[in-house]
Coordinates of C-alpha atoms and ligand atoms in Angstrom, one line a residue:
X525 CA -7.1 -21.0 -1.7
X526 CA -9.0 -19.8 -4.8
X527 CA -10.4 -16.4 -4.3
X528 CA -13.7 -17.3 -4.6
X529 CA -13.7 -19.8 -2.4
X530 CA -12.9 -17.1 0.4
X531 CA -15.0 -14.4 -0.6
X532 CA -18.0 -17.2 0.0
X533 CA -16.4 -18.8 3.1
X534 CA -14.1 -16.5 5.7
X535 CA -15.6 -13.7 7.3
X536 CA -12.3 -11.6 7.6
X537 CA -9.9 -10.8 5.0
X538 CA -6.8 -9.1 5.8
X539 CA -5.0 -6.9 3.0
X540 CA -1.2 -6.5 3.3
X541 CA 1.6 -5.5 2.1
X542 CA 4.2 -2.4 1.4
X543 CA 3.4 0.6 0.0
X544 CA 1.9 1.9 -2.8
X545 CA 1.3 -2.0 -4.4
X546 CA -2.4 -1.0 -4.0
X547 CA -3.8 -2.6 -0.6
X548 CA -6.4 0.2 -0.8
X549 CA -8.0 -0.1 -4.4
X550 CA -7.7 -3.8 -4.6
X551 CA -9.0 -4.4 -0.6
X552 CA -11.9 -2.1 -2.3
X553 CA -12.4 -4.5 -5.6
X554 CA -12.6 -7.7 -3.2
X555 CA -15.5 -6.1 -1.3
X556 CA -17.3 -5.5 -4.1
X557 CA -16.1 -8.7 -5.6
X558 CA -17.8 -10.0 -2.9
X559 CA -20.9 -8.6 -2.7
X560 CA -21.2 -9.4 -6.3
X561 CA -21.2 -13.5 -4.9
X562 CA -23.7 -12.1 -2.7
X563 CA -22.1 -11.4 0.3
X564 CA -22.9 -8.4 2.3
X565 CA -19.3 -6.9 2.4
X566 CA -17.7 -4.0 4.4
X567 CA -14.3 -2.8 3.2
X568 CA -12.5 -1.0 6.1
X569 CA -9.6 1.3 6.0
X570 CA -7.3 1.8 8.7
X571 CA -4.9 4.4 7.2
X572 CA -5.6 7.8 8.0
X573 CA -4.9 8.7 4.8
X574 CA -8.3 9.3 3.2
X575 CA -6.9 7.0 -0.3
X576 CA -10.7 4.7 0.2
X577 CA -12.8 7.5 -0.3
X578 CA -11.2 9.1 -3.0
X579 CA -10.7 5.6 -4.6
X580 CA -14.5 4.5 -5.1
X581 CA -15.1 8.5 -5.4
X582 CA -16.8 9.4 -2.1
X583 CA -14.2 11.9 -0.9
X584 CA -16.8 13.4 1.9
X585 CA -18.9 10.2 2.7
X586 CA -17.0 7.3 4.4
X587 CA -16.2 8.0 7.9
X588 CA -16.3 5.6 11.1
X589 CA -20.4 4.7 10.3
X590 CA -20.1 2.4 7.7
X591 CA -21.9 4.0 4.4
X592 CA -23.5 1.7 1.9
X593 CA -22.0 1.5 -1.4
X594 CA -23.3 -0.1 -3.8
X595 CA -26.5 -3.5 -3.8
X596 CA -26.2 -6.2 -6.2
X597 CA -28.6 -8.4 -5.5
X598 CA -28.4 -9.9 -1.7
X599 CA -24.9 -8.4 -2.1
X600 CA -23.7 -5.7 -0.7
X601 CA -20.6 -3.6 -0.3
X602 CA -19.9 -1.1 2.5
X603 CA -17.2 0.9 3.2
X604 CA -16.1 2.6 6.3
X605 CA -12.7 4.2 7.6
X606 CA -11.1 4.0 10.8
X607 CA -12.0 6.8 13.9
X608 CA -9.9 6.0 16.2
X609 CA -10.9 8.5 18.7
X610 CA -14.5 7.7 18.2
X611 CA -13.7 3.8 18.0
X612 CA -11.8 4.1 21.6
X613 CA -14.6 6.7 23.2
X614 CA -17.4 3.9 22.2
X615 CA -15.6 1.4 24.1
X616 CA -15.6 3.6 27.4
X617 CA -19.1 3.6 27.2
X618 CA -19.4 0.2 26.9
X619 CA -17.2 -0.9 29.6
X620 CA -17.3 1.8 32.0
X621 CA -19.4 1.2 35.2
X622 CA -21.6 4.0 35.3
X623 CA -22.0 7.8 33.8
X624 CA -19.2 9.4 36.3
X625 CA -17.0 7.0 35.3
X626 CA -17.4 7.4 31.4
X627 CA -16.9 11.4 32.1
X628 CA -13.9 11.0 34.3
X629 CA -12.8 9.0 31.8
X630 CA -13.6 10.9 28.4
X631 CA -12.6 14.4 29.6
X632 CA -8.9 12.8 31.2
X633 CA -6.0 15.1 29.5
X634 CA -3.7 11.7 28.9
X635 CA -6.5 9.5 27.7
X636 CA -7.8 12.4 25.2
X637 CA -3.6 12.4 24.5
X638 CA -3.6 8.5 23.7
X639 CA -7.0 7.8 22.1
X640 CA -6.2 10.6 19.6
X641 CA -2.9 10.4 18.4
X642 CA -0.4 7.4 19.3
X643 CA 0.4 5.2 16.5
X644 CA 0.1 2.2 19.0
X645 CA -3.2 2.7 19.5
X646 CA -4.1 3.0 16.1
X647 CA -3.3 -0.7 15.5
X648 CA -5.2 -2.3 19.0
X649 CA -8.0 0.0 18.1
X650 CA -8.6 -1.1 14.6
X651 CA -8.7 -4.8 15.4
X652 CA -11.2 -3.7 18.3
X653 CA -13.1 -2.3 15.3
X654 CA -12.5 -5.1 13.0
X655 CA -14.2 -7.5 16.6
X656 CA -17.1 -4.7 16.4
X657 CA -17.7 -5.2 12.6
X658 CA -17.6 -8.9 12.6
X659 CA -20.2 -9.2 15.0
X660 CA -22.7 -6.6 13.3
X661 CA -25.2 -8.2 11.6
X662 CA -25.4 -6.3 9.2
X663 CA -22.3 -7.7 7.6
X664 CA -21.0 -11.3 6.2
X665 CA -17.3 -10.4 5.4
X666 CA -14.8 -7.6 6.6
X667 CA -12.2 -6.8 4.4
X668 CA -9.4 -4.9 6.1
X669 CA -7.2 -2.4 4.0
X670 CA -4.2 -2.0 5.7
X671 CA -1.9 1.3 5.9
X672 CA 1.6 1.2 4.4
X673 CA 4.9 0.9 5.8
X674 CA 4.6 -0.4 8.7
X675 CA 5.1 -3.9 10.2
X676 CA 2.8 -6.8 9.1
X677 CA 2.4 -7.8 12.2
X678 CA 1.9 -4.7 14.3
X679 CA -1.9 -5.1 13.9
X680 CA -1.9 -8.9 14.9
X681 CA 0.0 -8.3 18.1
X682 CA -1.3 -5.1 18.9
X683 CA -4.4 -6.7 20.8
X684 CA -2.4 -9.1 22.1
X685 CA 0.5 -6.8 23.8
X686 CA -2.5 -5.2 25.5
X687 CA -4.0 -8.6 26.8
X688 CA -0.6 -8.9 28.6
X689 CA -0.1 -5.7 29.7
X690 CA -3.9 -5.5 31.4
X691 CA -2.6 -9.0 32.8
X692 CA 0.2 -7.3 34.7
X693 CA 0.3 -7.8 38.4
X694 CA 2.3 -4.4 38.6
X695 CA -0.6 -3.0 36.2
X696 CA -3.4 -4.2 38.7
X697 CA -1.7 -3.1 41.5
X698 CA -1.6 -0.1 40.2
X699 CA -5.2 0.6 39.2
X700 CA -6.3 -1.0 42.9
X701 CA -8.3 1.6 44.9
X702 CA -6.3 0.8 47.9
X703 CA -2.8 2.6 46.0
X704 CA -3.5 6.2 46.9
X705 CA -1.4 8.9 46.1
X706 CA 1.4 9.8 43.5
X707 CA 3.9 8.9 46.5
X708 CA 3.1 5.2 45.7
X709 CA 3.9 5.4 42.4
X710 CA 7.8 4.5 42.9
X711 CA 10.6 1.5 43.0
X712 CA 8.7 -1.4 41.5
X713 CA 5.8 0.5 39.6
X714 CA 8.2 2.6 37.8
X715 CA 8.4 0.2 35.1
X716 CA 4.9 -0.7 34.6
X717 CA 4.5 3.3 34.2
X718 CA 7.6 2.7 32.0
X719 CA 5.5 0.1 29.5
X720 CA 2.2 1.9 29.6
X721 CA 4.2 5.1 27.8
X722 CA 5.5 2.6 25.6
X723 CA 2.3 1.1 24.8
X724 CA 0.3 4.1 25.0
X725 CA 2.8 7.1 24.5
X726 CA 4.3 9.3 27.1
X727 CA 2.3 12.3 28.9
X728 CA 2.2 13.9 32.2
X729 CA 2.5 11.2 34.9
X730 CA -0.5 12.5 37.2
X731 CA -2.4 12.4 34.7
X732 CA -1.7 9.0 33.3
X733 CA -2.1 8.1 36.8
X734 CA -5.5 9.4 37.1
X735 CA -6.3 7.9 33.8
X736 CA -5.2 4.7 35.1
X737 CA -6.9 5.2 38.2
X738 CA -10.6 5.9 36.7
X739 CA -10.0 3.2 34.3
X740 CA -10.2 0.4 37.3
X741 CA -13.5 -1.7 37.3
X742 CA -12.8 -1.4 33.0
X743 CA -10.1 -3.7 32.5
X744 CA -11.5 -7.2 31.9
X745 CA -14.3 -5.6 29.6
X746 CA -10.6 -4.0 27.6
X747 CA -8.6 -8.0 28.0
X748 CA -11.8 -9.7 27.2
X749 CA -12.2 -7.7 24.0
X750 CA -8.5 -7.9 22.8
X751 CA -8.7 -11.2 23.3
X752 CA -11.3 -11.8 21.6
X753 CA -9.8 -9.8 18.7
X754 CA -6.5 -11.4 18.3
X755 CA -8.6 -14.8 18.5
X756 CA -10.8 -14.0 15.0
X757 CA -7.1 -12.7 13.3
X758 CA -5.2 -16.0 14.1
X759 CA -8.3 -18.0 13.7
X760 CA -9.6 -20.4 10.7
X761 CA -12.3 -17.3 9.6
X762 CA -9.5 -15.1 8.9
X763 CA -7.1 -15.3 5.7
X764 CA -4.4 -12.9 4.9
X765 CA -4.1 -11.8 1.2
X766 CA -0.7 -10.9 0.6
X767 CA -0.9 -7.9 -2.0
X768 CA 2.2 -7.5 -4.5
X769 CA 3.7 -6.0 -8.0
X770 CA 5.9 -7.1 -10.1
X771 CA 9.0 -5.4 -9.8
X772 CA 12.4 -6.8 -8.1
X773 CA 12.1 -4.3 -5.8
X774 CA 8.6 -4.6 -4.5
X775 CA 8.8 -8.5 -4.4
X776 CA 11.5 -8.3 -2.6
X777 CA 9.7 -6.2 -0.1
X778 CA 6.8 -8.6 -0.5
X779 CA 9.5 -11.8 0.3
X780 CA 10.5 -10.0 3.8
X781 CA 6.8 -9.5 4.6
X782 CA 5.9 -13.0 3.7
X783 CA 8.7 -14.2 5.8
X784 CA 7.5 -12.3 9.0
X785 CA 3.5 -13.1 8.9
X786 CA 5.0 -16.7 8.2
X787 CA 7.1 -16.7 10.9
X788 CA 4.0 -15.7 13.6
X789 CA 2.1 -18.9 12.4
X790 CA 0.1 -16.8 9.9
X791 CA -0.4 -18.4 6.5
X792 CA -1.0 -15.9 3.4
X793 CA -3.9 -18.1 1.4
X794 CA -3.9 -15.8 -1.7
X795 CA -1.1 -13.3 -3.4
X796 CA -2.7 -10.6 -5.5
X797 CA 0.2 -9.3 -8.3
X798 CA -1.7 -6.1 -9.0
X799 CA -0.5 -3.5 -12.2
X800 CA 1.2 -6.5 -14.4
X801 CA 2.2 -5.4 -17.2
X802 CA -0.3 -6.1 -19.7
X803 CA 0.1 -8.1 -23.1
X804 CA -0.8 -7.5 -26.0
X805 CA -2.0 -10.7 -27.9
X806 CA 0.1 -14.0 -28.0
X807 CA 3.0 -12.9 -29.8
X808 CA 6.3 -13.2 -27.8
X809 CA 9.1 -10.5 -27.2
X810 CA 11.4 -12.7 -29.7
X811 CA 8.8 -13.1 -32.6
X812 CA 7.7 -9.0 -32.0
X813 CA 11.2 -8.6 -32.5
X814 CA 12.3 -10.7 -35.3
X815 CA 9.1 -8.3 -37.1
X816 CA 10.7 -4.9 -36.3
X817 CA 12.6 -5.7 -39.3
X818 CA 9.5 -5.6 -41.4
X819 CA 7.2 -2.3 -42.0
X820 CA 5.7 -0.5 -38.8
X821 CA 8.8 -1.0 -37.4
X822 CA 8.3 1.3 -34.4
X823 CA 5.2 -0.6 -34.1
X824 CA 6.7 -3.8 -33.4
X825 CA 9.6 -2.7 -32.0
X826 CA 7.4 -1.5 -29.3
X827 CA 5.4 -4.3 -28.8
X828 CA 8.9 -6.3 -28.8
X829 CA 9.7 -3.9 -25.7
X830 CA 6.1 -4.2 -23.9
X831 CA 6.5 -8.2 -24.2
X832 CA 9.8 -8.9 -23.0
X833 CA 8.8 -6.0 -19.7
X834 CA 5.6 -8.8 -19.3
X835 CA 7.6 -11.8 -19.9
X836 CA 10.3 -10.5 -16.8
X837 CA 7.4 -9.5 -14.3
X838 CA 6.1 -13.0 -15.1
X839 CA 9.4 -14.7 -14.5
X840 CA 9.8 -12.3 -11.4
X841 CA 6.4 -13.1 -10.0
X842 CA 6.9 -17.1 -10.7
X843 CA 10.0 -16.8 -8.8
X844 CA 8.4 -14.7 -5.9
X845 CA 5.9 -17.8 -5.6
X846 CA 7.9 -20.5 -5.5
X847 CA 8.7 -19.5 -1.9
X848 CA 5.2 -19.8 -1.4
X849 CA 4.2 -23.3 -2.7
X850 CA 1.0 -23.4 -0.9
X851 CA -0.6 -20.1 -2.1
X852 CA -2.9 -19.3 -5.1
X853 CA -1.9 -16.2 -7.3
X854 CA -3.9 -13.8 -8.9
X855 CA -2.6 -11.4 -11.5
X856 CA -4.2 -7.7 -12.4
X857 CA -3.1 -5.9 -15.0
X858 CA -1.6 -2.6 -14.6
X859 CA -4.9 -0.2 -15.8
X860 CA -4.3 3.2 -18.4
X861 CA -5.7 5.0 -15.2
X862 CA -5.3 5.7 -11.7
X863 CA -8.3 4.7 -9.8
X864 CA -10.5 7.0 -8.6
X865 CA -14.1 6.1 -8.5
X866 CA -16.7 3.2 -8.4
X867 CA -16.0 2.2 -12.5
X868 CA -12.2 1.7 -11.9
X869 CA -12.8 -0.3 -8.6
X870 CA -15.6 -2.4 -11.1
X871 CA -13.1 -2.6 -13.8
X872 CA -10.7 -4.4 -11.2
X873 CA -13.1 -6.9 -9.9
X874 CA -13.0 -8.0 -13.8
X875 CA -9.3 -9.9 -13.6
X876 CA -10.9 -10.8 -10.2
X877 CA -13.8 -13.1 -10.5
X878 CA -12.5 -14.5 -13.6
X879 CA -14.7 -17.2 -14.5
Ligands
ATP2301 N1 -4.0 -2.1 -11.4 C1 -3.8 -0.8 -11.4 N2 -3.6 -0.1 -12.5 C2 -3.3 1.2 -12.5 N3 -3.2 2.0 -11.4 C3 -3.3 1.3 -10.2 C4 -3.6 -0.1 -10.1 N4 -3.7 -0.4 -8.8 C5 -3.5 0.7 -8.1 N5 -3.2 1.8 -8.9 C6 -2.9 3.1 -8.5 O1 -1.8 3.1 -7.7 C7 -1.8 4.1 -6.7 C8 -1.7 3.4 -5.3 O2 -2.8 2.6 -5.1 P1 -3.4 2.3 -3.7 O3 -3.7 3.6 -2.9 O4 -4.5 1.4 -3.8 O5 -2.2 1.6 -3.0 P2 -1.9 1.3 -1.5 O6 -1.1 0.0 -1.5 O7 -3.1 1.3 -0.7 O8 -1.0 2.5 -1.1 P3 -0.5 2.9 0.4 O9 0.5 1.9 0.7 O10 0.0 4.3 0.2 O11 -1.7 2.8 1.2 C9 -3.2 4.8 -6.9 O12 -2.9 6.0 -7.5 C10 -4.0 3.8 -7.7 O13 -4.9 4.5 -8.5
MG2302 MG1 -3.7 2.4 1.1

């Protein structure tokens, strides 16, 4: 699908890829592309890394409350990064039956453990976030920057591993009020103690247990949401962008990923080959070349090097999308300058919204 066409239609867009392609500072560029289409945007990091900020140059401003960047129009773009502690603390609230139950709950050793600082939960609680986002009104389009190095499907399946797990019989046995007592917690219930350090991280077993225990009452609110969650990501609202360079190594990279979001039924609708190398008028490597013999020689002679360096990421990138028949591909060029502020994410929109 052309880019356009879903910055004006979907209302999730999903930035991948490996590291270091630029998932940040492009995922930034689409939500402003967007809100110059006139969408109200909201581009959300979940990398802890604080590379969003410093990329449209707010390096104290974005945290979990989504900040307002920049109008155009009935456009807007918003930015916001990932809390996860906040994220999972607001979701107590919600569920939790009453104000005992949201303290018990809040000050528990192994939940403060888990909601702060497992890597598991990082992924369930940013598509929880991405759920809360897409149904503020305030927004039209969420635009999901993605953290490097990681599996491209660890934030598709997170909500869903946690569906099942809350859909346990062990796991409802063992948040049932009539269990009392850590004697209980043997033979069969070992493993379902087993999966929740898995899912959640290991930490003292009492006080997992009491964790687990408080939790009861909370646990449809917690399946209802993750469900809800992996529905919008596998579902026609959602597209995936698939964000690559041009380089053998990184499209290889980029091939594997593919492969693996393909393989889960998830379709990439649009590859972004970010920092191509750029060319310099319509002269060819082999004409640039047959010119070196002339005056400026150094002149040409580098030009004849800066083509044929474009001409091989181009046959590299036509290559890398003939495995992907079905999906547009947009190019930007590789910019004199990192980018670190509103003007460089502007300057990227550009090779964008090309008209
Ligand atoms: N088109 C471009 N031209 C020049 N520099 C670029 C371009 N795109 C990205 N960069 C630079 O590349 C670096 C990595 O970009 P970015 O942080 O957006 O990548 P990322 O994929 O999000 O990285 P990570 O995987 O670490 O999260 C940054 O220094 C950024 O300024
Ligand atoms: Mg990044």
């Amino acid at each position: 699908m052309k880019l356009e066409q879903l910055l004006r239609t979907k209302s999730v867009l999903v930035c991948c890829g490996t590291g270091g392609v630029g998932k940040t500072s492009v995922a930034a560029a689409l939500a402003l592309s967007a809100a110059q289409v006139g969408r109200r945007a909201i581009v959300i990091t979940i990398d802890p890394a604080r590379r969003l900020a410093d990329a449209i140059g707010l390096r104290h401003k974005i945290g979990n409350e989504p900040v307002l960047v920049q109008q155009i129009g009935d456009g807007q773009m918003w930015a916001t990064m990932l809390d996860v502690g906040e994220t999972f603390d607001s979701l107590v609230k919600q569920f939790a039956k009453n104000q005992e139950q949201t303290d018990e709950i809040l000050q528990n050793t192994f939940y403060r453990n888990v909601s702060r600082s497992i890597s598991g939960t990082r992924d369930y609680i940013a598509a929880e976030r991405l759920l809360a986002l897409h149904n503020d009104s305030r927004f039209d389009l969420v635009i999901v920057d993605t953290p490097p190095t990681r599996s491209a499907l660890a934030f598709i399946e997170a909500p869903e591993r946690l569906a099942r797990f809350l859909e346990n019989q062990l796991f409802k046995m063992l948040i049932s009020p009539t269990l009392t007592g850590m004697k209980l917690i043997t033979g069969a219930l070992q493993p379902v103690v087993r999966t929740a350090g898995k899912i959640v991280g290991t930490a003292a077993l009492d006080d997992a247990i009491a964790f687990l225990r408080a939790f009861a009452g909370m646990e449809d609110g917690f399946r209802q949401r993750a469900k809800q969650s992996s529905a919008l990501l596998r579902g026609p609202l959602t597209s995936f962008v698939l964000i690559a360079s041009a380089r053998s190594d990184t499209l290889e990279e980029a091939s594997y990923f593919a492969d693996s979001l393909q393989r889960n039924n998830i379709a990439i609708d649009l590859v972004i080959a970010n920092r191509m190398p750029p060319r310099f008028g319509d002269t060819s490597a082999e004409v640039a070349l047959t010119r070196s013999q002339d005056a400026d020689q150094d002149l040409w002679r580098n030009l004849a090097h800066l083509h044929s360096e474009a001409e091989e990421a181009d046959a590299q990138l036509a290559k890398f999308m003939l495995t992907l028949p079905m999906t547009s591909c947009l190019r930007i060029s590789e910019r004199s300058n990192d980018i670190v502020d509103l003007n460089g994410i502007t300057d990227l929109t550009t090779s964008l919204l090309v008209p």
